[in-house]
Coordinates of N, CA and C in Angstrom, one line a residue:
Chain A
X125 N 8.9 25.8 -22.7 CA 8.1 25.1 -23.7 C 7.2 24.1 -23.1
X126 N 6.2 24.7 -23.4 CA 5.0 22.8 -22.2 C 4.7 21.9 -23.0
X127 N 4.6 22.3 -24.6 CA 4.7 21.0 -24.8 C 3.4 20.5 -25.4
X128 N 2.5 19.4 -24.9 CA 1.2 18.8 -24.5 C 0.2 19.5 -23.7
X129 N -0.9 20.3 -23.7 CA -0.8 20.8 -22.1 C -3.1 19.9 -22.1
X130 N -3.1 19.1 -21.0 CA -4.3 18.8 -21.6 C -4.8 19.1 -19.7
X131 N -6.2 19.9 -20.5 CA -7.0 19.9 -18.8 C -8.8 19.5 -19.0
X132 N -9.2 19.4 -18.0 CA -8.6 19.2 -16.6 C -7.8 17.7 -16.3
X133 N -7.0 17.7 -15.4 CA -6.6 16.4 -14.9 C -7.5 15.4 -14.8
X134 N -8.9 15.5 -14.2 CA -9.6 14.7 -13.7 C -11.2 15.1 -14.0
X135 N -12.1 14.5 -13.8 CA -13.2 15.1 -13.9 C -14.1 13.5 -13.7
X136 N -15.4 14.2 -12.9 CA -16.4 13.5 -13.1 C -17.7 13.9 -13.5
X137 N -18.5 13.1 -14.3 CA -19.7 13.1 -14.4 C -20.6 12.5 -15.0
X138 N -22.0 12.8 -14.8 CA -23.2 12.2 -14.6 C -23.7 11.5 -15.7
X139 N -24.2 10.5 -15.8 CA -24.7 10.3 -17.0 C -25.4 11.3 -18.0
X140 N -25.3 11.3 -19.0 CA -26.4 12.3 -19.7 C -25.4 13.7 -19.9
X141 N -24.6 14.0 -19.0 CA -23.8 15.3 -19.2 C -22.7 15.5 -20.1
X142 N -23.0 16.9 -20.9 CA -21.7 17.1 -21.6 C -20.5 18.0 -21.3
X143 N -19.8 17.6 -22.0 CA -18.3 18.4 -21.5 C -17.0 18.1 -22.4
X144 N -16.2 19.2 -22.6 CA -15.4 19.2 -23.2 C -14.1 19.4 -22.6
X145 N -13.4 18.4 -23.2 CA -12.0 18.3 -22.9 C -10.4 19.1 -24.0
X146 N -9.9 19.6 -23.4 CA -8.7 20.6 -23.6 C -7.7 20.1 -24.2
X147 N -7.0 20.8 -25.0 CA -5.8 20.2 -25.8 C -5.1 21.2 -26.5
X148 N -4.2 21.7 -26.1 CA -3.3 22.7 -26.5 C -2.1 22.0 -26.4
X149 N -1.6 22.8 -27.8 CA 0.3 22.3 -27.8 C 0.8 23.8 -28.6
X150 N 1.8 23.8 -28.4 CA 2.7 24.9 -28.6 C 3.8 24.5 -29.5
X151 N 4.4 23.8 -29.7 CA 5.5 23.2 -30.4 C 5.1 23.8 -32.3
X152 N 3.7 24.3 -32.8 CA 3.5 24.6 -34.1 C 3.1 23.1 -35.0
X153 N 2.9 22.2 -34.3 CA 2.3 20.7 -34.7 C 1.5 20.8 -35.7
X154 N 1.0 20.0 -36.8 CA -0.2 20.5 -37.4 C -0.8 18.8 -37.1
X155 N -0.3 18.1 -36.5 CA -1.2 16.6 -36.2 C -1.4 16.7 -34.8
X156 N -2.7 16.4 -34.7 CA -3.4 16.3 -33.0 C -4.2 15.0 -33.0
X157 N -4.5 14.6 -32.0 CA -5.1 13.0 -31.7 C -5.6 13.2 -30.7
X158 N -7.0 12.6 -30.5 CA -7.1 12.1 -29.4 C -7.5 10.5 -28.9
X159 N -7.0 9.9 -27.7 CA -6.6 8.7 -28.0 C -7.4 8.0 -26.1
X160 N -8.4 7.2 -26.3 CA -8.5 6.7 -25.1 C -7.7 5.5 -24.5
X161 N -7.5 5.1 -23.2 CA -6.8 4.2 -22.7 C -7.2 3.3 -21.7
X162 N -7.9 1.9 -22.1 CA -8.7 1.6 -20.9 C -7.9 0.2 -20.3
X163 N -8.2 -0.2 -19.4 CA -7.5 -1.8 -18.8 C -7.7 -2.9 -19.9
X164 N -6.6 -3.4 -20.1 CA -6.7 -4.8 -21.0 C -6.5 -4.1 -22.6
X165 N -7.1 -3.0 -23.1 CA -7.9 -2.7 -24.2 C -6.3 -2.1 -24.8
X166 N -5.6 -1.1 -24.0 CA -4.6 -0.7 -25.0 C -5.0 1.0 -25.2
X167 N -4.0 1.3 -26.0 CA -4.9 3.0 -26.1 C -5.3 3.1 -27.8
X168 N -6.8 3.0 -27.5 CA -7.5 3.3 -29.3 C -7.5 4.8 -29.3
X169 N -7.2 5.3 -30.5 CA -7.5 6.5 -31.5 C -9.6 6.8 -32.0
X170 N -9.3 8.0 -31.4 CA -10.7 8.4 -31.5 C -11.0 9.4 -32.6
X171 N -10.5 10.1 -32.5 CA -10.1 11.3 -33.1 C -9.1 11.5 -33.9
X172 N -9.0 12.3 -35.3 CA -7.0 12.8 -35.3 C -7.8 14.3 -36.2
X173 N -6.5 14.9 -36.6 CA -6.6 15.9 -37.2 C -5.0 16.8 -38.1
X174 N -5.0 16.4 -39.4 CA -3.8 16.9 -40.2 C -3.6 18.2 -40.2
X175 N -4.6 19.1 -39.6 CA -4.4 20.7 -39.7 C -5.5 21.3 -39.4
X176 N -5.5 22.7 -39.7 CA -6.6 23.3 -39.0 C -7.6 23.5 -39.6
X177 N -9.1 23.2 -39.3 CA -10.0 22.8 -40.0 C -10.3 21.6 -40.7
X178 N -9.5 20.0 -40.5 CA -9.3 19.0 -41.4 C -9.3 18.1 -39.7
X179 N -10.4 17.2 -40.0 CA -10.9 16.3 -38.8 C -11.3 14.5 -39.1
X180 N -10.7 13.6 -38.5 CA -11.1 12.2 -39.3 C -11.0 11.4 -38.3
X181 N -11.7 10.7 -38.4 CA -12.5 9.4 -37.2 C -11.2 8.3 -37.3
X182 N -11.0 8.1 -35.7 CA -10.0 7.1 -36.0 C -10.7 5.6 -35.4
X183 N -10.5 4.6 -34.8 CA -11.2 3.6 -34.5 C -12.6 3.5 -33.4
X184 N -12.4 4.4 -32.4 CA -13.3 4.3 -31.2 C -14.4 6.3 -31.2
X185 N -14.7 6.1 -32.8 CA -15.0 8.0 -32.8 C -16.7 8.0 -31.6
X186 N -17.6 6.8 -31.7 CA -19.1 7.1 -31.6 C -19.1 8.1 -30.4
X187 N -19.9 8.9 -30.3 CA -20.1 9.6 -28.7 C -19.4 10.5 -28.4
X188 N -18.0 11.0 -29.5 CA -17.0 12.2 -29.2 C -17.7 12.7 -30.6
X189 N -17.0 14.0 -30.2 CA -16.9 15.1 -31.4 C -15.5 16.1 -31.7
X190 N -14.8 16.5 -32.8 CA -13.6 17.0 -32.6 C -14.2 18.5 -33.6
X191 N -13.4 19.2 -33.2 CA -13.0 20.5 -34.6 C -12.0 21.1 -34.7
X192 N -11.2 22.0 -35.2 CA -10.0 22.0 -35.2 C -9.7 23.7 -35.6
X193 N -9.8 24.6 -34.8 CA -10.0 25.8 -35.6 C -8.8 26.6 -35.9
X194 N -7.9 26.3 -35.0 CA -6.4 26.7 -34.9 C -5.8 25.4 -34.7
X195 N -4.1 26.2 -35.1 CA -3.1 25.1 -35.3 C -3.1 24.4 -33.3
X196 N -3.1 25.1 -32.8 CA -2.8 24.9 -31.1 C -3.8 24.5 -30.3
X197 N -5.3 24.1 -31.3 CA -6.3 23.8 -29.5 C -7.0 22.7 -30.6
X198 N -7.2 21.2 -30.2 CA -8.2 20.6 -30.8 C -9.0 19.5 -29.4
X199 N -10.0 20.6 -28.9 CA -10.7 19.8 -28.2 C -11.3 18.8 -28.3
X200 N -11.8 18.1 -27.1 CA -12.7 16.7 -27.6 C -14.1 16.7 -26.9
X201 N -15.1 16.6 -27.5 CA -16.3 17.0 -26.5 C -17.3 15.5 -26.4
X202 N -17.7 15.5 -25.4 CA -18.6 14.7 -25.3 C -19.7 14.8 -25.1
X203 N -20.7 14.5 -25.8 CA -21.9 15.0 -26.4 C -23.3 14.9 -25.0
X204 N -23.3 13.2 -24.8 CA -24.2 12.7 -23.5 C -23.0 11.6 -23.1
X205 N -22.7 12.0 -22.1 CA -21.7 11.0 -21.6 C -22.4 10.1 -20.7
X206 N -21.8 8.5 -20.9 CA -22.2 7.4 -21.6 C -21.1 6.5 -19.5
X207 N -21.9 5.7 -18.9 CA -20.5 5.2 -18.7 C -19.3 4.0 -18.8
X208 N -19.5 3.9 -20.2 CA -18.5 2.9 -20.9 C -17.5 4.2 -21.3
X209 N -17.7 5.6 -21.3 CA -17.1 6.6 -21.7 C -15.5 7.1 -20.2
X210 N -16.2 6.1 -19.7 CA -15.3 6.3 -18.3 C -13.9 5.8 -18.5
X211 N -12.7 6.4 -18.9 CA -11.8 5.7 -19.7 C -10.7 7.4 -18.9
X212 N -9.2 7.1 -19.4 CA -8.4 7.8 -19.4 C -7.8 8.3 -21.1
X213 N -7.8 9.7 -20.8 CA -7.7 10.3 -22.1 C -6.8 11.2 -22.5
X214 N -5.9 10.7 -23.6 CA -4.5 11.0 -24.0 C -5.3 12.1 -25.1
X215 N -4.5 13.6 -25.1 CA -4.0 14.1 -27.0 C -2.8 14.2 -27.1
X216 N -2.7 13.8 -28.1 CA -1.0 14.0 -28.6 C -0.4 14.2 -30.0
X217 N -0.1 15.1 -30.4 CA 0.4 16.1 -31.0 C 2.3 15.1 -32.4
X218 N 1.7 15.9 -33.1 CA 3.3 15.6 -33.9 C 3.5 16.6 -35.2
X219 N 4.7 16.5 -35.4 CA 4.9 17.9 -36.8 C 4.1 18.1 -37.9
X220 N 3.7 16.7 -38.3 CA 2.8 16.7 -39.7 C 1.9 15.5 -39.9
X221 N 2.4 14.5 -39.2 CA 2.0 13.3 -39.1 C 1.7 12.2 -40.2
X222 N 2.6 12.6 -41.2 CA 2.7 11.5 -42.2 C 4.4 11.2 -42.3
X223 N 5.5 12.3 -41.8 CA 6.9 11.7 -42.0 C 7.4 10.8 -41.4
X224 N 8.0 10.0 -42.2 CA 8.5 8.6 -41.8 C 9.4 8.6 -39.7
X225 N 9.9 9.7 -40.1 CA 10.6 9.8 -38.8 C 10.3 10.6 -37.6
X226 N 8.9 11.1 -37.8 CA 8.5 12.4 -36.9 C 7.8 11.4 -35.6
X227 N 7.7 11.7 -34.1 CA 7.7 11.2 -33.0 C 6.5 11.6 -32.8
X228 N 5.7 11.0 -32.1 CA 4.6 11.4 -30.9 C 4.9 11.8 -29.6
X229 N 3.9 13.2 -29.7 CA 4.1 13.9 -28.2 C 2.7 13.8 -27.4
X230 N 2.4 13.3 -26.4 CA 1.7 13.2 -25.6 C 1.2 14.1 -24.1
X231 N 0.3 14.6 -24.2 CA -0.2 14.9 -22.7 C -0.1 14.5 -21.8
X232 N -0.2 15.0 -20.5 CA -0.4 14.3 -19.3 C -1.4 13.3 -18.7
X233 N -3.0 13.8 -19.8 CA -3.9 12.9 -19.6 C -5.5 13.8 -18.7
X234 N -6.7 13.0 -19.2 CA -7.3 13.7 -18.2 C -8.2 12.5 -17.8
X235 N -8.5 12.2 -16.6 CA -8.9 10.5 -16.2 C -10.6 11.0 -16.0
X236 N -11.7 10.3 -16.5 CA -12.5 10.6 -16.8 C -13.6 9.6 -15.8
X237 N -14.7 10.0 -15.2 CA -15.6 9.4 -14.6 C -16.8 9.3 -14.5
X238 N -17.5 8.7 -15.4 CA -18.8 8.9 -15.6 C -19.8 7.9 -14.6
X239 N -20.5 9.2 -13.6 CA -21.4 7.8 -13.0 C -23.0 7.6 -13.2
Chain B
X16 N -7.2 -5.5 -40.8 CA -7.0 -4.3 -39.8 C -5.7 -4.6 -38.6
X17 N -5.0 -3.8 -38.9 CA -3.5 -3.9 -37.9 C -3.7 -4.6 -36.3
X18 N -3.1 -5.7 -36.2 CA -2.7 -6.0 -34.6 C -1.7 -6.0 -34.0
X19 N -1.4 -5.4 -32.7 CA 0.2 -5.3 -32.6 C -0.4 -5.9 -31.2
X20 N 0.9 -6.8 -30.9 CA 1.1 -7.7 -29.7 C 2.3 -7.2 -28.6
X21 N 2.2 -7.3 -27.4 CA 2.9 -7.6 -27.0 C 3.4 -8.4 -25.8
X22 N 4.6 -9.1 -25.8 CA 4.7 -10.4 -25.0 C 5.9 -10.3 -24.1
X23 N 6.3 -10.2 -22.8 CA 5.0 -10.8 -22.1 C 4.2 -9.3 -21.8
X24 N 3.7 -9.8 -20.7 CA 2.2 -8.5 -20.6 C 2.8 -7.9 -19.3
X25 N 3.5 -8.8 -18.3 CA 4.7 -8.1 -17.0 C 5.7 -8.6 -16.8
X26 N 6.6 -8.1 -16.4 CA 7.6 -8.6 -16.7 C 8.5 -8.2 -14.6
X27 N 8.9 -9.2 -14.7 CA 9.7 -8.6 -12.9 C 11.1 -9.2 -13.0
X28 N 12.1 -8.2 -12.4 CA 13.7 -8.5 -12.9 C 13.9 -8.0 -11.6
X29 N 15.8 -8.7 -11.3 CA 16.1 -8.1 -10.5 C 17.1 -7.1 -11.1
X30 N 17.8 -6.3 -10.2 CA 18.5 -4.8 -10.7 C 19.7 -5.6 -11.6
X31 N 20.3 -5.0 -12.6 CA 21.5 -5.5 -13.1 C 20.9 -6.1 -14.6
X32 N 19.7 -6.9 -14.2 CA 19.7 -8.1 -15.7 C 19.0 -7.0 -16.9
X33 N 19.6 -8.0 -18.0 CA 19.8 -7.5 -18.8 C 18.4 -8.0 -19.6
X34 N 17.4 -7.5 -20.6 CA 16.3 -8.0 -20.8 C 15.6 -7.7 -21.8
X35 N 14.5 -8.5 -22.7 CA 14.3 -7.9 -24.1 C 12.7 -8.4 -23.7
X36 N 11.9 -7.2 -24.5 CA 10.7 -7.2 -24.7 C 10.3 -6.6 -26.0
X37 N 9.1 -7.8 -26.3 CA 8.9 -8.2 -27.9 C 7.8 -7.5 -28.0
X38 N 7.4 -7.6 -29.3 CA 6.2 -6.4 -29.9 C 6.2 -7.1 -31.2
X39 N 5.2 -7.7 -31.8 CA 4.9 -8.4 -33.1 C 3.6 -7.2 -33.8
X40 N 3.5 -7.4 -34.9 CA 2.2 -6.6 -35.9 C 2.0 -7.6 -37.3
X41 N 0.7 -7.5 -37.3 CA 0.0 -8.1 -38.6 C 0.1 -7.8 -40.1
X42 N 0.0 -6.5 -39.9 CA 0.5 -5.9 -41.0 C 1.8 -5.3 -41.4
X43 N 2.8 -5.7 -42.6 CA 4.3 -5.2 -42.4 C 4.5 -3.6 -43.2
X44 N 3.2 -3.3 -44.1 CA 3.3 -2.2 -44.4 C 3.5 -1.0 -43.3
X45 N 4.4 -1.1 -42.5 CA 4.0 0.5 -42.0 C 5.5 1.1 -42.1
X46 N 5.0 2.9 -41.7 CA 6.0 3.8 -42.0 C 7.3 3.6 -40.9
X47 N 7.1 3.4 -39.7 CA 7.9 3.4 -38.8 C 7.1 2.7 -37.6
X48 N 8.3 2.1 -36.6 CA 7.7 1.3 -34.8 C 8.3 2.4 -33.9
X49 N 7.3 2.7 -33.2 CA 8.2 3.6 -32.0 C 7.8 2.7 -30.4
X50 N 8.7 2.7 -29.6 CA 8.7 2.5 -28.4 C 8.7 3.2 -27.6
X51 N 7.8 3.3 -26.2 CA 7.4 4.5 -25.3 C 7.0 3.8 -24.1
X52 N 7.5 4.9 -23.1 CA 7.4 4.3 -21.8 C 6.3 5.2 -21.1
X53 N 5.5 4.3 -20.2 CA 4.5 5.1 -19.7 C 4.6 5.1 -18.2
X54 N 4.9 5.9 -17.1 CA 4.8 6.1 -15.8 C 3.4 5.6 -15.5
X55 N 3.2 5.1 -13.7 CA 2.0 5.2 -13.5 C 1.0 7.0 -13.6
X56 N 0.3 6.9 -13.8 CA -0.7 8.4 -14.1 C -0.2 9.5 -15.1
X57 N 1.0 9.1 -15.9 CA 1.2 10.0 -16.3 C 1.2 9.6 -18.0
X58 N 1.5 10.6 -18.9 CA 1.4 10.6 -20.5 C 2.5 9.1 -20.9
X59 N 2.8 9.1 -21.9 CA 3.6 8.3 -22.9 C 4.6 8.9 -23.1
X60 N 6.0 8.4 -23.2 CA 7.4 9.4 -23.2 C 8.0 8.6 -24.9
X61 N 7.9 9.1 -26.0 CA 8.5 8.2 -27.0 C 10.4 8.3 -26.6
X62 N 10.3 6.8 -26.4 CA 12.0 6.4 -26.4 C 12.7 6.5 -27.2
X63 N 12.3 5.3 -28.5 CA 13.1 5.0 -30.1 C 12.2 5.1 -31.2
X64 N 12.6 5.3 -31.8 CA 11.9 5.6 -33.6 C 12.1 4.8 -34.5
X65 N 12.2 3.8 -34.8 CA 12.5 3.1 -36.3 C 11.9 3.3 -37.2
X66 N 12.5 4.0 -38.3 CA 11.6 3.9 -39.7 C 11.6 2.7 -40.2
X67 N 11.0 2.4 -41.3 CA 10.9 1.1 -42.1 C 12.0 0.2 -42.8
X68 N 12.8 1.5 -42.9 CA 13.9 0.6 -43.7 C 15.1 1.2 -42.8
X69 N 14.9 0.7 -41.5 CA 16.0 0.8 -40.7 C 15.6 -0.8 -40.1
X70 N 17.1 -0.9 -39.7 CA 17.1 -2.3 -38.7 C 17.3 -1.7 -37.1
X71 N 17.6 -1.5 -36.6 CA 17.6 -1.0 -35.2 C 18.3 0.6 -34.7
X72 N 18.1 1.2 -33.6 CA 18.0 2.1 -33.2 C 18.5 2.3 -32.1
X73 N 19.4 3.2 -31.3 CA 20.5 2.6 -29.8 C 19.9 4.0 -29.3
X74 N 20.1 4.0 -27.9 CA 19.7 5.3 -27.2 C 20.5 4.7 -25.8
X75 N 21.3 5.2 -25.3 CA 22.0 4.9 -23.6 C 21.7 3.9 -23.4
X76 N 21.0 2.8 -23.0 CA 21.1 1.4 -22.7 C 20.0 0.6 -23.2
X77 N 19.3 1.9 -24.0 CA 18.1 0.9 -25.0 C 18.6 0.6 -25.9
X78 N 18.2 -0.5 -26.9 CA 18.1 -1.1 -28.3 C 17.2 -1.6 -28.9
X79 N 16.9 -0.6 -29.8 CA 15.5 -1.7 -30.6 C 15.8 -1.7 -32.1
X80 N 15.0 -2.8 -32.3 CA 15.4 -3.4 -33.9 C 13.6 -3.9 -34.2
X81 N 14.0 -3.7 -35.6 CA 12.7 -4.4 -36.2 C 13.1 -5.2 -37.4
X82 N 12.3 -6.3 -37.3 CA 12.4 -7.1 -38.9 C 10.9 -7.0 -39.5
X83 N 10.6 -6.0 -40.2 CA 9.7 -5.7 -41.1 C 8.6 -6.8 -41.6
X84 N 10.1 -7.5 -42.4 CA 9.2 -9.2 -43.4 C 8.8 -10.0 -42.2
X85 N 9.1 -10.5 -41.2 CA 8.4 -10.7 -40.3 C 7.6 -10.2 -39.4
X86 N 7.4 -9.1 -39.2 CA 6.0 -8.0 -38.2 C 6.9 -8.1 -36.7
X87 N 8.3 -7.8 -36.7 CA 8.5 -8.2 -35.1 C 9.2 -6.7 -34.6
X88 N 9.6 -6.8 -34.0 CA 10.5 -5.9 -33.0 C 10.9 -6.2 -31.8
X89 N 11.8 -6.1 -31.0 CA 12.6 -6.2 -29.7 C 13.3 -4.8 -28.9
X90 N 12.3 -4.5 -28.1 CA 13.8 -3.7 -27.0 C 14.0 -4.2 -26.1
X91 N 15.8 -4.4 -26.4 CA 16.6 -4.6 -25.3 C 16.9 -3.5 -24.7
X92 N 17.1 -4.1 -23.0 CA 17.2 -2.8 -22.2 C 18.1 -3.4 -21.3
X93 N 19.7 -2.8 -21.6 CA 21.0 -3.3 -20.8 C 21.1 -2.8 -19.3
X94 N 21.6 -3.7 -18.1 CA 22.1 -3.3 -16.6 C 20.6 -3.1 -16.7
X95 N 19.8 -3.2 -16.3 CA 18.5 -2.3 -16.0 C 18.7 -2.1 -14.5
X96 N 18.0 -1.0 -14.2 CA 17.8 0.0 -13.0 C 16.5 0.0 -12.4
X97 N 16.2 0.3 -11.5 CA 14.6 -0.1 -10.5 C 14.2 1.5 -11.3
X98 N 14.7 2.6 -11.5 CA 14.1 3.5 -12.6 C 13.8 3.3 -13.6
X99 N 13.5 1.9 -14.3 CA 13.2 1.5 -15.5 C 12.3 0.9 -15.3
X100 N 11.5 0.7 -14.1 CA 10.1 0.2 -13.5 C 9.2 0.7 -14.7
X101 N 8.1 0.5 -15.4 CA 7.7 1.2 -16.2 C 6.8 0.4 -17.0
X102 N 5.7 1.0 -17.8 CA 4.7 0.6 -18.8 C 5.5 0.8 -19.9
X103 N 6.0 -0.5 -20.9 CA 6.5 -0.3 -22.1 C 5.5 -0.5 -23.1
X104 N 5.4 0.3 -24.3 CA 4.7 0.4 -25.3 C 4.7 0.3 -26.7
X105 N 4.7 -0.5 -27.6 CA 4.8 -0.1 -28.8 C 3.8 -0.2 -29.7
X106 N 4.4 0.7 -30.6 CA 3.1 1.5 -31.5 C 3.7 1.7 -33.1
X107 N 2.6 1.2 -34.0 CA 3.1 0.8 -35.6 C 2.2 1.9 -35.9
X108 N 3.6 2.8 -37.1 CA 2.9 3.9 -38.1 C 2.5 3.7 -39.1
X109 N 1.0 3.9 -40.1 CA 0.7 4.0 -40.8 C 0.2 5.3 -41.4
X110 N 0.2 5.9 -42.5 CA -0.4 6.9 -42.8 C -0.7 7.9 -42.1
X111 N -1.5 8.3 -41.3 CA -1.2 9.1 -39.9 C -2.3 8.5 -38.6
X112 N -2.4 7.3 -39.0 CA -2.7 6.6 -37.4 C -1.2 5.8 -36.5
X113 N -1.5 5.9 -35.4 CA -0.7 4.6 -35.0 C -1.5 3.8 -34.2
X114 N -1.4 2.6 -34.2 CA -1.5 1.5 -33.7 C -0.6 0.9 -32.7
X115 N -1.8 0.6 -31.5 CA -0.2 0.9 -30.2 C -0.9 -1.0 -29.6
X116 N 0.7 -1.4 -29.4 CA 0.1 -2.7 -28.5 C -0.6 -2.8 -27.0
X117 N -0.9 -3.7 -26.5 CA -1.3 -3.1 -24.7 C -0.1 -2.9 -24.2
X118 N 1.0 -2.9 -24.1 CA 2.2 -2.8 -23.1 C 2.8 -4.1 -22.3
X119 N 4.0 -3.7 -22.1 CA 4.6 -4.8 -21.0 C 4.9 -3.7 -19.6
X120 N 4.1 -4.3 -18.8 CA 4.9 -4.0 -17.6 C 5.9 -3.9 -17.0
X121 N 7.0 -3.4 -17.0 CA 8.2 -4.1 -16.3 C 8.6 -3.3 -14.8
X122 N 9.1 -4.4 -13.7 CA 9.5 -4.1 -12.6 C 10.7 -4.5 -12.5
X123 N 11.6 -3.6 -12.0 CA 12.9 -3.7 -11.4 C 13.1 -3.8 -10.1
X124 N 13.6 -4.7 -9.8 CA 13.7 -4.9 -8.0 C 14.8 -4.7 -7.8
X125 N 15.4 -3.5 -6.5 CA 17.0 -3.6 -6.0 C 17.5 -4.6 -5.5

């Protein structure tokens, strides 16, 4: 069972350039997030998503884009990467995402470098 | 709009002590507090779960509690171990966002 699976690990690039970032879970989740993490700041919510096809802006959305076509992949793309966009980037996954007692599962992360 | 705190921001112990780190929120409406530990480079591991109308939650040598009507929370973490080195985190549910504080750092020294 993997769980979270987010790629690439790492990545750089150039101002102006776009690219999209990976997010697959297996567990049958129908809540996916994606969540950046920067020094001092904490980790904000960019993205989320209640199921497939159903997409909503969480605090930090400007400059990403989400879609959701299946239960198992909700990428995050970055349109013209920016480098205030240079941040470390969580998705993470849960059963339904409104029950009182359901957990957050998280990726390993993908550390992002815009120069 | 929700603020969650938490205090202190690092925290350095030696092996054995016993120790509690706090987590406050502005808003008392939410569904559940979870607490999660973050390695250097790696994801978020969720520890404990509290729903709303629970008072605290036990896992092997964690403890955490929340008081709701106040916005607070505490995990205690008994004997601690230099494997408890760690980014602690907590994070308030609402509807289906969560709201995560910046973390406490904590170091264990043998």
């Amino acid at each position: 069972n993997a769980g979270v699976t987010q790629t690439p690990k790492f990545q750089v690039l150039k101002t102006g350039q776009s690219m999209t970032l990976q997010c697959a879970q297996d567990m049958n989740h129908e809540y996916m997030s994606w969540y950046r993490q920067d020094p001092g700041m904490g980790l904000r919510l960019i993205h989320y998503s209640v199921g497939a096809g159903i997409t909503d802006q969480g605090e930090v959305p400007n400059g990403y884009n989400v879609s959701r076509s299946t239960t198992e992949d909700f990428p995050l793309r970055l349109l013209s990467a920016a480098p205030s966009q240079t941040s470390v980037y969580f998705c993470a996954s849960s059963y339904s995402g409104t029950a009182l007692n359901e957990k957050l599962f998280f990726g390993s992360g993908t550390q992002l470098s815009v120069l | 709009k929700q603020e969650v705190t938490q205090i202190p921001a690092a925290l350095s112990v030696p092996e054995g002590e016993n120790l509690v780190l706090n987590c406050s929120f502005t808003d008392s409406a939410i569904y559940n507090l979870q607490w999660f530990r973050q390695d250097p480079g790696k994801g978020l591991t969720s520890l404990l779960l509290i729903q709303s109308s629970q008072r605290e939650q036990t896992s092997g040598r964690l403890n955490a509690s929340l008081d709701k009507s106040s916005g607070r929370s505490t995990l205690y973490i008994a004997a601690s171990q230099p494997g408890d080195s760690a980014t602690y985190l907590c994070a308030v549910k609402r509807y289906s966002t969560l709201t995560f504080g910046k973390g406490t750092m904590l170091l264990v020294s043998p």
